[in-house]
Short mmCIF file of C-alpha atoms in Angstrom, two decimals:
data_model
loop_
_atom_site.label_atom_id
_atom_site.label_comp_id
_atom_site.label_asym_id
_atom_site.label_seq_id
_atom_site.Cartn_x
_atom_site.Cartn_y
_atom_site.Cartn_z
CA MET A 151 65.22 1.56 7.71
CA LEU A 152 63.66 -0.59 5.02
CA PRO A 153 66.75 -2.67 4.17
CA PHE A 154 66.20 -3.16 0.45
CA LEU A 155 68.38 -0.63 -1.30
CA ARG A 156 71.82 -0.14 0.22
CA LYS A 157 73.02 -3.21 2.17
CA LYS A 158 76.06 -4.97 0.72
CA ALA A 159 75.55 -8.34 -1.04
CA GLN A 160 75.63 -11.61 0.79
CA ARG A 161 74.37 -15.07 -0.30
CA VAL A 162 70.54 -15.09 0.30
CA LEU A 163 67.58 -17.21 -0.60
CA GLY A 164 64.87 -15.64 -2.68
CA ILE A 165 61.56 -16.12 -0.83
CA ASP A 166 58.52 -15.02 -2.84
CA ILE A 167 55.31 -15.03 -0.79
CA SER A 168 52.32 -15.03 -3.18
CA SER A 169 48.62 -15.50 -2.60
CA THR A 170 48.65 -19.25 -3.06
CA ALA A 171 52.23 -20.44 -2.42
CA VAL A 172 55.69 -19.67 -1.07
CA LYS A 173 58.55 -20.09 -3.56
CA LEU A 174 62.20 -20.57 -2.60
CA LEU A 175 65.23 -20.22 -4.79
CA GLU A 176 68.90 -20.50 -4.03
CA LEU A 177 71.46 -19.41 -6.58
CA SER A 178 75.25 -19.61 -6.68
CA ARG A 179 77.68 -18.35 -9.31
CA ALA A 180 80.91 -19.65 -10.89
CA GLY A 181 82.45 -17.00 -13.14
CA ASP A 182 79.74 -15.44 -15.19
CA ARG A 183 77.37 -18.46 -14.95
CA TYR A 184 74.68 -18.86 -12.34
CA ARG A 185 73.57 -22.23 -10.84
CA VAL A 186 70.29 -23.19 -9.22
CA ASP A 187 71.36 -24.94 -5.99
CA SER A 188 67.86 -25.49 -4.65
CA TYR A 189 64.29 -24.48 -5.29
CA GLY A 190 60.79 -25.40 -4.21
CA VAL A 191 57.15 -24.31 -4.10
CA GLU A 192 54.98 -24.88 -1.10
CA PRO A 193 51.16 -24.27 -1.22
CA LEU A 194 49.61 -21.90 1.31
CA PRO A 195 46.28 -22.44 3.07
CA ALA A 196 43.31 -20.54 1.64
CA ASP A 197 43.29 -16.89 2.67
CA ALA A 198 46.68 -17.01 4.44
CA VAL A 199 47.65 -14.22 1.95
CA VAL A 200 44.92 -12.14 0.33
CA GLU A 201 45.74 -9.62 -2.40
CA LYS A 202 49.43 -9.71 -1.43
CA ASN A 203 48.66 -8.91 2.17
CA ILE A 204 49.63 -11.56 4.79
CA ASN A 205 46.62 -12.47 6.96
CA ASP A 206 48.07 -15.49 8.77
CA VAL A 207 51.81 -15.10 9.65
CA GLU A 208 51.95 -18.48 11.35
CA ALA A 209 50.58 -20.30 8.31
CA VAL A 210 53.05 -18.52 6.01
CA GLY A 211 55.94 -19.20 8.43
CA ASP A 212 54.97 -22.91 8.69
CA ALA A 213 54.98 -23.15 4.85
CA ILE A 214 58.39 -21.59 4.74
CA ALA A 215 59.60 -24.13 7.37
CA ARG A 216 58.30 -27.08 5.32
CA LEU A 217 59.92 -25.63 2.21
CA VAL A 218 63.32 -25.25 3.97
CA SER A 219 63.07 -28.75 5.38
CA ARG A 220 62.39 -30.23 1.95
CA THR A 221 64.80 -28.21 -0.18
CA ARG A 222 67.69 -28.06 2.40
CA PRO A 223 69.25 -24.84 1.16
CA GLY A 224 72.90 -24.03 1.98
CA VAL A 225 72.12 -20.61 3.49
CA LYS A 226 69.65 -19.36 6.09
CA GLN A 227 69.58 -15.70 5.21
CA ALA A 228 66.76 -14.64 2.93
CA ALA A 229 65.29 -11.77 0.85
CA VAL A 230 61.59 -11.11 0.60
CA ALA A 231 59.60 -8.46 -1.27
CA VAL A 232 56.63 -6.23 -0.62
CA ALA A 233 54.11 -5.47 -3.36
CA GLY A 234 54.43 -2.26 -5.28
CA SER A 235 51.05 -1.13 -3.99
CA ALA A 236 52.44 -1.30 -0.41
CA VAL A 237 55.45 0.99 -1.22
CA ILE A 238 55.73 4.66 -1.87
CA THR A 239 58.67 5.55 -4.15
CA LYS A 240 59.79 8.96 -5.19
CA VAL A 241 62.86 10.29 -6.95
CA ILE A 242 64.10 13.52 -5.32
CA GLU A 243 67.07 15.84 -5.96
CA MET A 244 69.70 16.45 -3.33
CA ASP A 245 73.07 18.14 -3.01
CA ALA A 246 75.52 15.65 -4.62
CA SER A 247 78.27 16.61 -2.10
CA LEU A 248 76.28 15.25 0.88
CA SER A 249 77.41 12.07 2.57
CA GLU A 250 74.90 9.19 2.91
CA ASP A 251 74.57 9.98 6.58
CA ASP A 252 73.79 13.62 5.85
CA MET A 253 71.32 12.61 3.18
CA GLU A 254 69.58 10.33 5.65
CA THR A 255 69.34 13.10 8.18
CA GLN A 256 67.92 15.53 5.64
CA ILE A 257 65.47 12.94 4.27
CA LYS A 258 64.18 12.26 7.77
CA MET A 259 63.71 15.97 8.44
CA GLU A 260 61.80 16.46 5.20
CA ALA A 261 60.01 13.10 5.16
CA ASP A 262 56.53 14.59 5.66
CA GLN A 263 56.86 16.18 2.22
CA TYR A 264 57.13 12.78 0.55
CA ILE A 265 55.40 10.27 2.83
CA PRO A 266 51.74 10.63 3.92
CA PHE A 267 52.25 8.64 7.11
CA PRO A 268 53.93 9.44 10.47
CA LEU A 269 57.58 8.55 10.28
CA ASP A 270 57.29 6.16 13.24
CA GLU A 271 54.85 4.10 11.23
CA VAL A 272 57.09 3.41 8.18
CA ARG A 273 60.33 1.80 7.21
CA MET A 274 62.30 3.97 4.85
CA ASP A 275 65.41 3.66 2.69
CA PHE A 276 67.03 5.51 -0.21
CA GLN A 277 69.58 5.03 -2.97
CA VAL A 278 71.67 7.52 -4.89
CA MET A 279 70.85 6.96 -8.56
CA GLY A 280 73.45 9.31 -10.06
CA PRO A 281 73.89 12.97 -11.03
CA VAL A 282 70.97 15.00 -12.30
CA GLU A 283 71.25 15.27 -16.12
CA GLY A 284 72.95 18.53 -16.93
CA ASN A 285 73.64 19.40 -13.28
CA PRO A 286 76.45 17.29 -11.72
CA ASP A 287 76.13 19.27 -8.45
CA ARG A 288 72.80 17.68 -7.83
CA ALA A 289 72.05 13.97 -7.31
CA GLU A 290 68.91 11.96 -8.07
CA VAL A 291 67.95 9.98 -5.01
CA LEU A 292 65.35 7.16 -4.99
CA LEU A 293 63.33 7.23 -1.78
CA ALA A 294 61.23 4.21 -0.82
CA ALA A 295 58.94 3.71 2.17
CA SER A 296 56.45 1.14 3.35
CA ARG A 297 54.28 0.81 6.47
CA THR A 298 56.10 -1.05 9.18
CA GLU A 299 53.54 -3.86 9.36
CA ASN A 300 54.10 -4.74 5.69
CA VAL A 301 57.74 -5.36 6.44
CA GLU A 302 57.34 -7.03 9.83
CA MET A 303 54.73 -9.48 8.64
CA ARG A 304 57.25 -10.82 6.13
CA THR A 305 60.30 -10.83 8.42
CA ASP A 306 58.18 -12.51 11.16
CA ALA A 307 57.16 -15.24 8.67
CA LEU A 308 60.79 -15.80 7.74
CA GLU A 309 61.73 -16.15 11.45
CA ILE A 310 58.96 -18.64 12.05
CA GLY A 311 60.24 -20.55 9.04
CA GLY A 312 63.78 -20.76 10.53
CA LEU A 313 65.32 -18.03 8.24
CA GLN A 314 66.93 -14.69 8.88
CA ASP A 315 65.85 -11.59 6.95
CA LYS A 316 68.71 -9.90 5.10
CA PHE A 317 66.80 -7.83 2.53
CA VAL A 318 63.24 -6.53 2.22
CA ASP A 319 62.95 -5.60 -1.43
CA VAL A 320 60.18 -4.30 -3.74
CA GLU A 321 58.55 -6.74 -6.18
CA ALA A 322 59.01 -4.37 -9.12
CA TYR A 323 62.80 -4.15 -8.45
CA SER A 324 62.99 -7.93 -8.12
CA MET A 325 61.23 -8.43 -11.44
CA GLU A 326 63.56 -5.82 -13.04
CA ARG A 327 66.59 -7.76 -11.81
CA ALA A 328 65.28 -11.11 -13.16
CA PHE A 329 64.33 -9.48 -16.47
CA GLN A 330 68.04 -8.87 -17.15
CA LEU A 331 68.47 -12.60 -17.45
CA VAL A 332 65.47 -13.03 -19.77
CA GLN A 333 65.99 -10.05 -22.14
CA PRO A 334 68.96 -11.54 -24.13
CA HIS A 335 66.75 -14.47 -25.21
CA LEU A 336 63.82 -12.43 -26.46
CA PRO A 337 63.42 -12.03 -30.23
CA ASN A 338 65.30 -9.01 -31.57
CA SER A 339 66.42 -8.34 -27.99
CA GLU A 340 68.81 -5.52 -28.92
CA GLU A 341 65.95 -3.56 -30.47
CA LEU A 342 63.59 -3.84 -27.52
CA GLU A 343 63.42 -0.53 -25.61
CA THR A 344 60.06 -0.93 -23.85
CA VAL A 345 58.82 -4.32 -22.56
CA ALA A 346 55.60 -4.92 -20.68
CA VAL A 347 55.93 -7.76 -18.15
CA PHE A 348 52.56 -9.21 -17.07
CA ASP A 349 52.88 -11.26 -13.90
CA ILE A 350 49.62 -13.28 -13.84
CA GLY A 351 49.20 -14.66 -10.30
CA ALA A 352 46.35 -16.55 -8.77
CA THR A 353 44.32 -13.49 -7.82
CA MET A 354 46.34 -10.50 -8.96
CA THR A 355 47.96 -9.48 -12.24
CA THR A 356 50.82 -7.03 -12.01
CA LEU A 357 52.02 -5.07 -14.98
CA ASN A 358 55.68 -3.84 -14.87
CA VAL A 359 56.75 -1.76 -17.87
CA LEU A 360 60.53 -1.69 -18.30
CA HIS A 361 62.08 0.98 -20.49
CA GLU A 362 65.68 0.39 -21.33
CA GLY A 363 65.81 -2.24 -18.59
CA ARG A 364 64.43 0.04 -15.85
CA THR A 365 61.02 0.12 -14.26
CA ALA A 366 58.97 2.94 -15.77
CA TYR A 367 55.46 1.97 -14.65
CA THR A 368 53.67 -0.56 -12.42
CA ARG A 369 50.05 -1.36 -11.89
CA GLU A 370 48.14 -4.16 -10.09
CA GLN A 371 44.68 -5.41 -10.92
CA LEU A 372 42.39 -8.07 -9.47
CA PHE A 373 42.56 -10.83 -12.05
CA GLY A 374 44.29 -14.16 -12.08
CA GLY A 375 44.43 -17.91 -12.62
CA LYS A 376 42.05 -18.60 -9.74
CA GLN A 377 39.19 -17.50 -12.04
CA LEU A 378 40.06 -20.39 -14.33
CA THR A 379 40.16 -22.77 -11.40
CA GLU A 380 36.78 -21.57 -10.15
CA GLU A 381 35.21 -22.01 -13.57
CA ILE A 382 36.56 -25.60 -13.75
CA GLN A 383 35.07 -26.21 -10.32
CA ARG A 384 31.72 -24.73 -11.28
CA ARG A 385 31.38 -26.39 -14.65
CA TYR A 386 32.42 -29.89 -13.61
CA GLY A 387 31.12 -30.01 -10.04
CA ILE A 388 34.41 -30.76 -8.37
CA SER A 389 36.29 -29.25 -5.39
CA MET A 390 38.67 -26.32 -5.70
CA GLU A 391 41.55 -28.68 -4.88
CA GLU A 392 40.50 -31.14 -7.54
CA ALA A 393 39.99 -28.31 -10.04
CA GLY A 394 43.52 -26.95 -9.36
CA LEU A 395 45.02 -30.39 -9.88
CA ALA A 396 43.03 -31.03 -13.01
CA LYS A 397 44.15 -27.63 -14.44
CA LYS A 398 47.75 -28.69 -14.02
CA THR A 399 47.44 -32.21 -15.34
CA GLY A 400 44.97 -31.39 -18.12
CA GLU A 401 42.80 -34.42 -17.19
CA LEU A 402 39.50 -32.76 -17.98
CA PRO A 403 36.45 -33.46 -20.28
CA ASP A 404 36.74 -32.94 -24.06
CA ASP A 405 34.81 -29.68 -23.99
CA TYR A 406 37.29 -28.06 -21.50
CA GLU A 407 39.43 -26.32 -24.09
CA SER A 408 36.60 -24.80 -26.11
CA GLU A 409 34.15 -24.04 -23.30
CA VAL A 410 36.44 -23.12 -20.36
CA LEU A 411 40.05 -22.55 -21.36
CA GLN A 412 39.55 -20.55 -24.51
CA PRO A 413 37.17 -18.03 -22.81
CA PHE A 414 39.77 -17.59 -20.01
CA LYS A 415 42.54 -16.94 -22.58
CA GLU A 416 40.28 -14.35 -24.21
CA ALA A 417 39.77 -12.75 -20.80
CA VAL A 418 43.56 -12.57 -20.28
CA VAL A 419 43.91 -10.85 -23.63
CA GLN A 420 41.23 -8.31 -22.58
CA GLN A 421 43.02 -7.64 -19.34
CA VAL A 422 46.36 -7.23 -21.08
CA ASN A 423 44.84 -4.82 -23.64
CA ARG A 424 42.98 -2.80 -20.89
CA SER A 425 46.15 -2.51 -18.80
CA LEU A 426 48.19 -1.33 -21.74
CA GLN A 427 45.59 1.27 -22.72
CA PHE A 428 45.67 2.56 -19.17
CA PHE A 429 49.45 2.67 -19.33
CA TYR A 430 49.37 4.61 -22.58
CA GLY A 431 46.78 7.02 -21.24
CA SER A 432 48.72 7.91 -18.12
CA THR A 433 52.24 8.14 -19.53
CA GLN A 434 54.09 9.56 -22.54
CA PHE A 435 54.38 6.05 -24.03
CA ASN A 436 52.10 4.93 -26.85
CA GLU A 437 53.46 1.45 -27.60
CA VAL A 438 55.45 -1.43 -26.20
CA ASP A 439 58.03 -3.41 -28.19
CA HIS A 440 57.31 -6.75 -26.56
CA ILE A 441 55.10 -8.45 -23.97
CA LEU A 442 56.55 -10.90 -21.47
CA LEU A 443 54.32 -13.26 -19.55
CA ALA A 444 55.27 -14.32 -15.99
CA GLY A 445 53.36 -15.98 -13.15
CA GLY A 446 51.51 -19.27 -12.80
CA SER A 447 49.17 -18.70 -15.75
CA ALA A 448 51.81 -17.62 -18.17
CA ALA A 449 52.57 -21.03 -19.56
CA ILE A 450 48.95 -21.80 -20.77
CA GLU A 451 49.35 -23.32 -24.14
CA GLY A 452 48.55 -20.90 -26.98
CA LEU A 453 48.31 -17.83 -24.77
CA PRO A 454 51.42 -15.99 -26.04
CA GLU A 455 50.31 -16.60 -29.69
CA LEU A 456 46.80 -15.31 -28.92
CA ILE A 457 48.11 -12.19 -27.24
CA GLN A 458 50.52 -11.55 -30.12
CA GLU A 459 47.70 -11.94 -32.64
CA LYS A 460 45.20 -9.66 -30.78
CA ILE A 461 47.61 -6.95 -29.42
CA GLY A 462 50.05 -6.85 -32.24
CA ALA A 463 53.24 -6.94 -30.20
CA GLY A 464 55.58 -9.96 -29.84
CA CYS A 465 54.88 -12.10 -26.80
CA SER A 466 57.06 -14.56 -24.90
CA VAL A 467 56.97 -16.61 -21.66
CA ALA A 468 59.58 -15.71 -19.07
CA ASN A 469 62.28 -18.19 -18.19
CA PRO A 470 65.28 -16.73 -16.25
CA PHE A 471 66.99 -20.15 -16.03
CA VAL A 472 67.84 -20.77 -19.69
CA ASP A 473 71.56 -20.32 -19.25
CA MET A 474 71.83 -21.58 -15.66
CA ALA A 475 73.37 -24.81 -14.51
CA LEU A 476 71.36 -27.02 -12.14
CA SER A 477 72.46 -28.86 -9.02
CA ASN A 478 71.86 -32.59 -8.97
CA LYS A 479 68.85 -32.08 -6.61
CA VAL A 480 67.04 -29.77 -9.01
CA SER A 481 64.79 -31.27 -11.71
CA GLY A 482 65.26 -29.56 -15.03
CA SER A 483 61.70 -30.32 -16.22
CA ALA A 484 60.19 -29.15 -12.91
CA ILE A 485 61.99 -25.82 -12.80
CA ALA A 486 61.24 -25.21 -16.49
CA ALA A 487 57.50 -25.68 -15.76
CA ASP A 488 57.69 -23.38 -12.73
CA ALA A 489 60.05 -20.82 -14.32
CA PRO A 490 57.48 -18.06 -15.17
CA ALA A 491 56.24 -18.12 -11.61
CA LEU A 492 59.77 -17.86 -10.21
CA MET A 493 60.70 -14.45 -11.59
CA ILE A 494 60.37 -12.55 -8.32
CA ALA A 495 62.11 -15.30 -6.34
CA CYS A 496 64.91 -15.17 -8.92
CA GLY A 497 65.18 -11.41 -8.65
CA LEU A 498 65.38 -11.72 -4.87
CA ALA A 499 68.07 -14.44 -5.02
CA LEU A 500 70.12 -12.26 -7.41
CA ARG A 501 70.60 -9.87 -4.49
CA SER A 502 73.37 -12.28 -3.50
CA PHE A 503 75.61 -10.99 -6.31
CA GLU A 504 75.14 -7.21 -6.25
CA GLU A 505 78.27 -5.20 -5.53
#
């Protein structure tokens, strides 16, 4: 089974494995308030992860080990996620009177109808979503499956890093969970039915459209902050490492903003607009009420305002930690700077508190 839907909650670390870094987040809760107990970000070697596929399990595992050693979290069980493109999901209808064991048996017997791979090559799980509208004798069941290697590469990396796998989730569901913490702080939050979340990573941008808080659409495209880093490297004749550092510190020549940064921001706007048009063209939706930016490039100064101006929808930068307390080993300024890039790690860590 792919253990991301039905296992009971237990304190876990959120471990987000992206193309350029591993992010760790540990949460606890007192009453209704969450607390960040530990967090950290550890860079990955080039090409250890390419387009969300792990190429070098040892390198990822070693990065996790360094992260665990530095952050010293209080638990060793962890949740990781596979990318949406690596998961097949389908909502099917089943007899509501069936037990979970009977549902599992029936799903396995009928799996070839839903999954285009041999059953021995996939990990599978399901969750009962509720009764079919207008027909309480039938239940809507969410079926999810991913190739075994997608799961095992991540669980093997956790093991190398000294952690135990508790959950293997899906990035879209993790984003959905973290979004519940962000939504109350968005402008006119009670009126927002459809929100487009753009997670702008180093090499990949993922669009998750949430309608009434639930994932309605996901799409990945090759575009990310690495393009800005490469342009800095090319224009100023420095190494990729130096370009990445300069991008963070802002220590660049006077023409950087007008000649390099502004064209990149315009390119982001084009990607956002193109993705939204694709979304409108392939669904019944024709507008979004708000755009939320996540990922490492989300916090570029002036980007939300430019998107709002060009697209016409309100735009904000994601920060799921606004109402959270921080342990004395967590820097408030550091986690605020990293917050947009920690949405998936946060969504994974929130698995600790599900009933």
